[in-house]
XYZ file of C-alpha atoms in Angstrom:
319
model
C 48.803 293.267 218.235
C 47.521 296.967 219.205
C 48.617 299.912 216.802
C 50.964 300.920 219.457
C 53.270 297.413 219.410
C 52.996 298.051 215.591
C 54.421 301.337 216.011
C 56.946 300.086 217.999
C 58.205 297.179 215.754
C 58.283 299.172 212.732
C 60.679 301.987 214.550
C 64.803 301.918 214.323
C 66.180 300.327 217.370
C 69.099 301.669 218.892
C 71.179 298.009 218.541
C 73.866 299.819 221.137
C 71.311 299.022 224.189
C 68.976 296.984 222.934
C 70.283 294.752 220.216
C 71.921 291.318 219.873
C 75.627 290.640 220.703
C 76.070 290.033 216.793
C 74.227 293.270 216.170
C 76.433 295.396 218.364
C 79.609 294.366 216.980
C 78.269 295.312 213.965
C 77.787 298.719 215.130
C 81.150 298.947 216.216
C 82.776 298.710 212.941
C 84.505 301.631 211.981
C 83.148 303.589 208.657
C 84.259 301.920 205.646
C 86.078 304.913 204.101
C 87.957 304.480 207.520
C 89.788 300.882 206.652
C 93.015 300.290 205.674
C 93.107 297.562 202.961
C 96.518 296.401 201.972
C 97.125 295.799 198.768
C 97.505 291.891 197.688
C 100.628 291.503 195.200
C 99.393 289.724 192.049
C 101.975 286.673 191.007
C 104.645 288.063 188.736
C 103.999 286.468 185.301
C 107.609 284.741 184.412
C 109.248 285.200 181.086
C 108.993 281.983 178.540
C 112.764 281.673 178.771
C 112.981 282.767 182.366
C 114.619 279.931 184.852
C 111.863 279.386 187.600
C 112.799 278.037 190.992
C 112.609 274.412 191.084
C 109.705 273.128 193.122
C 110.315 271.324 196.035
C 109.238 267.869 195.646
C 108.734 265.399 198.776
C 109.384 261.739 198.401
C 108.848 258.555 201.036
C 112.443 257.226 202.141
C 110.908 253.576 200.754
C 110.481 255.177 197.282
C 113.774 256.596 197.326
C 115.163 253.771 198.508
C 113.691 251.685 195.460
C 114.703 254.498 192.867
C 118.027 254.672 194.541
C 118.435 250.666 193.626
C 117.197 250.956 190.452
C 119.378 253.844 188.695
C 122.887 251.988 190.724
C 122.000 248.804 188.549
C 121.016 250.421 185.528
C 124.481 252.493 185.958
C 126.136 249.609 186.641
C 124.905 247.579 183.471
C 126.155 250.881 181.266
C 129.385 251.028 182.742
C 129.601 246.680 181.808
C 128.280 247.584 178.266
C 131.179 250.333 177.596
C 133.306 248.182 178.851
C 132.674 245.405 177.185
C 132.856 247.617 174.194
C 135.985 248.741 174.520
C 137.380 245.609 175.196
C 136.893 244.709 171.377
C 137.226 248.488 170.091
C 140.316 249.035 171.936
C 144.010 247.722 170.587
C 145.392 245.442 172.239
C 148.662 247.425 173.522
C 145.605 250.171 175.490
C 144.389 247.020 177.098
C 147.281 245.851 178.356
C 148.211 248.984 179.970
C 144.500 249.004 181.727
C 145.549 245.289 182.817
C 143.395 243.467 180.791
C 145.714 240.360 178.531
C 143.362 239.113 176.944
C 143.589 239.087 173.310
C 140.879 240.352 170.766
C 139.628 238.662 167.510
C 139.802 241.483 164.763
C 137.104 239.909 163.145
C 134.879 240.210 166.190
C 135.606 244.086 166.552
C 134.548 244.086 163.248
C 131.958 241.999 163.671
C 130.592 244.555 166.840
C 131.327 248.225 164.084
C 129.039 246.720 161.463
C 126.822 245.881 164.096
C 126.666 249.266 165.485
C 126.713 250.889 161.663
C 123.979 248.784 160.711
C 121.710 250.092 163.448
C 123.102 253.512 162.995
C 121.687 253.129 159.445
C 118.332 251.560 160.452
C 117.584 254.440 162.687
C 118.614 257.211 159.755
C 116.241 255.422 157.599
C 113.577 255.071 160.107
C 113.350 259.196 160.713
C 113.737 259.501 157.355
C 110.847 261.822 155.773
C 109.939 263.191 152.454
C 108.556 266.095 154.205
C 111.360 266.388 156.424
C 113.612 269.601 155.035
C 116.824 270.054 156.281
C 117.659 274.300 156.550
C 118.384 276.380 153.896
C 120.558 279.600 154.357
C 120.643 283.176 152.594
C 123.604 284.274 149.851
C 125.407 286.109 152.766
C 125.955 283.226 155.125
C 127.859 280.532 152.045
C 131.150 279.775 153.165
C 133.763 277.946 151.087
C 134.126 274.371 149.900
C 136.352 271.923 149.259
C 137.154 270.253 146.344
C 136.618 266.812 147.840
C 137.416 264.483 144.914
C 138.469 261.313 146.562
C 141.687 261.515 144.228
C 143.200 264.080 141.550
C 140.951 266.136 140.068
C 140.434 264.955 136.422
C 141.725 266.509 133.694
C 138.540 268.446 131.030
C 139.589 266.061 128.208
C 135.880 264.065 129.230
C 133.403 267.069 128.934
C 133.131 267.202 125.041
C 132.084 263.808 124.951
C 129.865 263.612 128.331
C 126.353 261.786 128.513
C 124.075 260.578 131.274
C 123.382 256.806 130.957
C 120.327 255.371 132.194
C 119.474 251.732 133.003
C 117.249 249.706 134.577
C 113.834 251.436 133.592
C 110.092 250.208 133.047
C 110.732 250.844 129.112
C 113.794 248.104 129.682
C 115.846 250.435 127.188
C 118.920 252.486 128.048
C 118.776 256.096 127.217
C 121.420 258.377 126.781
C 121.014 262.144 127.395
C 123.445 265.026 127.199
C 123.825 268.099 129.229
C 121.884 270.141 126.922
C 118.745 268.066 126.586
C 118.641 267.595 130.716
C 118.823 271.237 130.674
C 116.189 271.970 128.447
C 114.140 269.494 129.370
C 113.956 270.479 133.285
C 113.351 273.146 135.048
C 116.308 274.388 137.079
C 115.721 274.903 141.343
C 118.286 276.656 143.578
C 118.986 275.854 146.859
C 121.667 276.985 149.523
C 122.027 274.461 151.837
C 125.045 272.976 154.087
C 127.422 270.103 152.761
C 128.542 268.050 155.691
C 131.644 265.874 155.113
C 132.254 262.288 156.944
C 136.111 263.814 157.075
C 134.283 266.301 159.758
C 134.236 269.470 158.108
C 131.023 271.131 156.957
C 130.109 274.035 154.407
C 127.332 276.408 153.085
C 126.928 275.999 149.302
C 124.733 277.457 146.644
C 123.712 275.064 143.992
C 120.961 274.897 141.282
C 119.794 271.846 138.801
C 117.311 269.973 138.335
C 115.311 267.781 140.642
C 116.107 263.461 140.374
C 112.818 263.166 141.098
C 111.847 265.154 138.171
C 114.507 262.841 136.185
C 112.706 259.771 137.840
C 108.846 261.018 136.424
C 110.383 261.486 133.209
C 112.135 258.045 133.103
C 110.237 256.017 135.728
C 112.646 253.201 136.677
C 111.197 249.258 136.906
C 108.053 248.504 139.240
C 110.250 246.812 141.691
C 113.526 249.274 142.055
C 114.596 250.891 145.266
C 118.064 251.850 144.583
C 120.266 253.429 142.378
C 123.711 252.740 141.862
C 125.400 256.610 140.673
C 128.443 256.318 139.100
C 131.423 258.380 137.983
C 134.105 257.214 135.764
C 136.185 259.981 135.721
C 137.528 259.729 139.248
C 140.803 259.586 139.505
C 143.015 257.857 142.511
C 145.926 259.401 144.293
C 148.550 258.104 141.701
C 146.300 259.485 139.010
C 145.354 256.369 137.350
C 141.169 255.868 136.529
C 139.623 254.345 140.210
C 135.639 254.674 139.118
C 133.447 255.935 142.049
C 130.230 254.524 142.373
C 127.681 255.060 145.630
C 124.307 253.566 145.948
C 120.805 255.716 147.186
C 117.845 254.216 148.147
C 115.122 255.848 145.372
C 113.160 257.742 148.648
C 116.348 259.592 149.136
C 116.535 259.925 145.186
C 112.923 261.674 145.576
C 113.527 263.904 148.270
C 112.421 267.502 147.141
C 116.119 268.719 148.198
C 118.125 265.994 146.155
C 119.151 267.283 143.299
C 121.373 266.735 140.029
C 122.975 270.012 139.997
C 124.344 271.992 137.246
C 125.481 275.205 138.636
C 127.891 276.399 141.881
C 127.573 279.946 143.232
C 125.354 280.877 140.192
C 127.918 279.436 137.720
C 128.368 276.437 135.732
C 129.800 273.645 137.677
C 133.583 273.786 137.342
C 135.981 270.469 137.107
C 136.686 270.672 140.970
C 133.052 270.793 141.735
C 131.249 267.960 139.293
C 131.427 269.285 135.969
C 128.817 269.119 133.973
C 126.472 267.358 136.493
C 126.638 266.162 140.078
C 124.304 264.354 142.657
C 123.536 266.698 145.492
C 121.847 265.412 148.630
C 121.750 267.156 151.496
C 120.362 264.472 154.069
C 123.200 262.311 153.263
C 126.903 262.929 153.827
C 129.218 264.165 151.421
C 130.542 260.866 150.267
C 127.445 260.446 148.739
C 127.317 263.455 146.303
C 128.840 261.863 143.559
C 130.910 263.774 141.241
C 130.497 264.338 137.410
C 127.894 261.059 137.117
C 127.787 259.351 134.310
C 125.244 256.037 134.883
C 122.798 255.962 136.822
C 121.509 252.290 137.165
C 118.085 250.929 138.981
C 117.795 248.016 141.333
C 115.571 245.852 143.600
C 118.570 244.940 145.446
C 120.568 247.350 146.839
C 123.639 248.003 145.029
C 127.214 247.954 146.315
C 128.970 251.311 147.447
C 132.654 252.530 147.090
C 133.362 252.865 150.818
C 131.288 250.094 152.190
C 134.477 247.543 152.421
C 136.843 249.896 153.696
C 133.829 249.922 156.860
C 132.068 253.280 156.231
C 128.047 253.134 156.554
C 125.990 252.877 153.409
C 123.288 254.539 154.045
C 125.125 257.428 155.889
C 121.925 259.298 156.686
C 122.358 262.533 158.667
């Protein structure tokens, strides 16, 4: 190559006349201050609790055919299980008016409740959890509560001469404590928490005592217990005469941080209508089971009988 063809490859080449295709419509662009570029809107980020459009989702006819099978029979096999349930639930003048004449054994209704109680209770004990709290609530949200003793409230005649009896422990003795020497002995935890009633009503209470596990440490029950039978003998029936209430708890209930055996109402002293002197307080269990003014507490391998149990209520009445 001479020095001029050198000369002449090194110099700019006017691309307009002499350049590639490519080359002159790269010429032609316009001056880059001279473009227009329109903005791209960025996705608006949605709230947490926004609603979002629901996506549109595209399904075969064959698929939805199949699905559309499936949910009609498993419809159809609810609707025969309600049915069949309220043909033994129902009384017999409401199925006669619905057409259907035949009649009902009460002792297979009963049969089907205890059925349905038993696996109610299964599943309350199966999501049971020691580290399970249920809520607790501040001074200015406690609302009223009744004085739910299942008869008269008892007269104050039994306070003077009122002791806690324990049986069934490792030690095989039974010991006898006052009010004074639980109180002394233990130390005292507060708690505001709601009372919910199998009747259907529900309060917020404040109440303070000490903890039945704490009770339990101190007098470990046998190596084989798992209940406790509470009792009360001060309850009274409607017509006034003695009716002794009695409940049983299974001891992981009994060691729940939140069970306690309370002394003290609304920063008081428990008064008659509330448990006086002391009172079993268990918030994951319904209100039946609080028992009132205790006075034995005795400890089992078996499970124990409960008040309510033959007139068809639950006994474990978890909530």
């Amino acid at each position: 190559m001479n020095n001029e063809e050198k000369r002449d490859s090194l110099e700019p080449k006017d691309i307009s006349s002499t350049g590639t295709e490519s080359e002159k419509e790269m010429a032609a662009l316009p001056e880059a201050s001279s473009i227009i570029v329109k903005p791209v809107p960025a996705e608006r980020q949605h709230s947490f609790f926004e609603e979002r459009p629901l996506p549109a989702i595209e399904i075969a006819p064959r698929v939805m055919r199949n699905r559309t099978r499936r949910e009609v029979l498993a419809f159809g096999i609810g609707a025969a299980a309600v049915a069949t349930g309220a043909a033994y639930l129902l009384p017999q003048s409401t199925l006669s008016r619905l057409g259907v004449r035949r009649e009902m054994n009460s002792r297979g209704k009963e049969w089907l409740l205890n059925k349905a109680l038993r696996l109610d209770d299964d599943v309350a004990e199966a999501l049971y959890s020691h580290n399970r709290m249920v809520p607790t609530y501040t001074r200015a949200q406690i609302t009223p509560i009744k004085n739910n003793y299942n008869g008269a409230t008892p007269e104050p005649w039994y306070i003077s001469g009122w002791n806690l009896t324990l049986d069934g422990l490792a030690s095989g003795l039974s010991v006898s404590l006052d009010i004074r020497k639980l109180m002394n002995r233990f130390s005292i935890h507060e708690q505001i928490t709601r009372f919910v009633c199998v009747e259907g009503w529900s309060a917020i209470a404040w109440w303070a005592g000490l903890r039945f596990d704490d009770l339990l440490r101190a007098y470990p029950p046998k190596s084989q217990a798992k209940w406790a039978r509470v009792e009360s003998s001060v309850n009274l029936d409607n017509s006034g005469n003695p009716d002794p209430y009695f409940v049983s708890i299974d001891l992981a209930t009994a060691r729940h941080p939140q069970t306690l055996l309370a002394t003290h109402h609304d920063g008081d002293s428990l008064t008659l209508e509330h448990g006086a002197p002391l009172r079993l307080l268990v918030p994951v269990k319904l209100g039946l089971k609080n028992v009132k003014a205790i006075t034995r507490i005795t400890y089992s391998a078996e499970e124990p009988g409960d008040y309510w149990a033959p007139y068809g209520y639950s006994s474990y009445d978890g909530i």
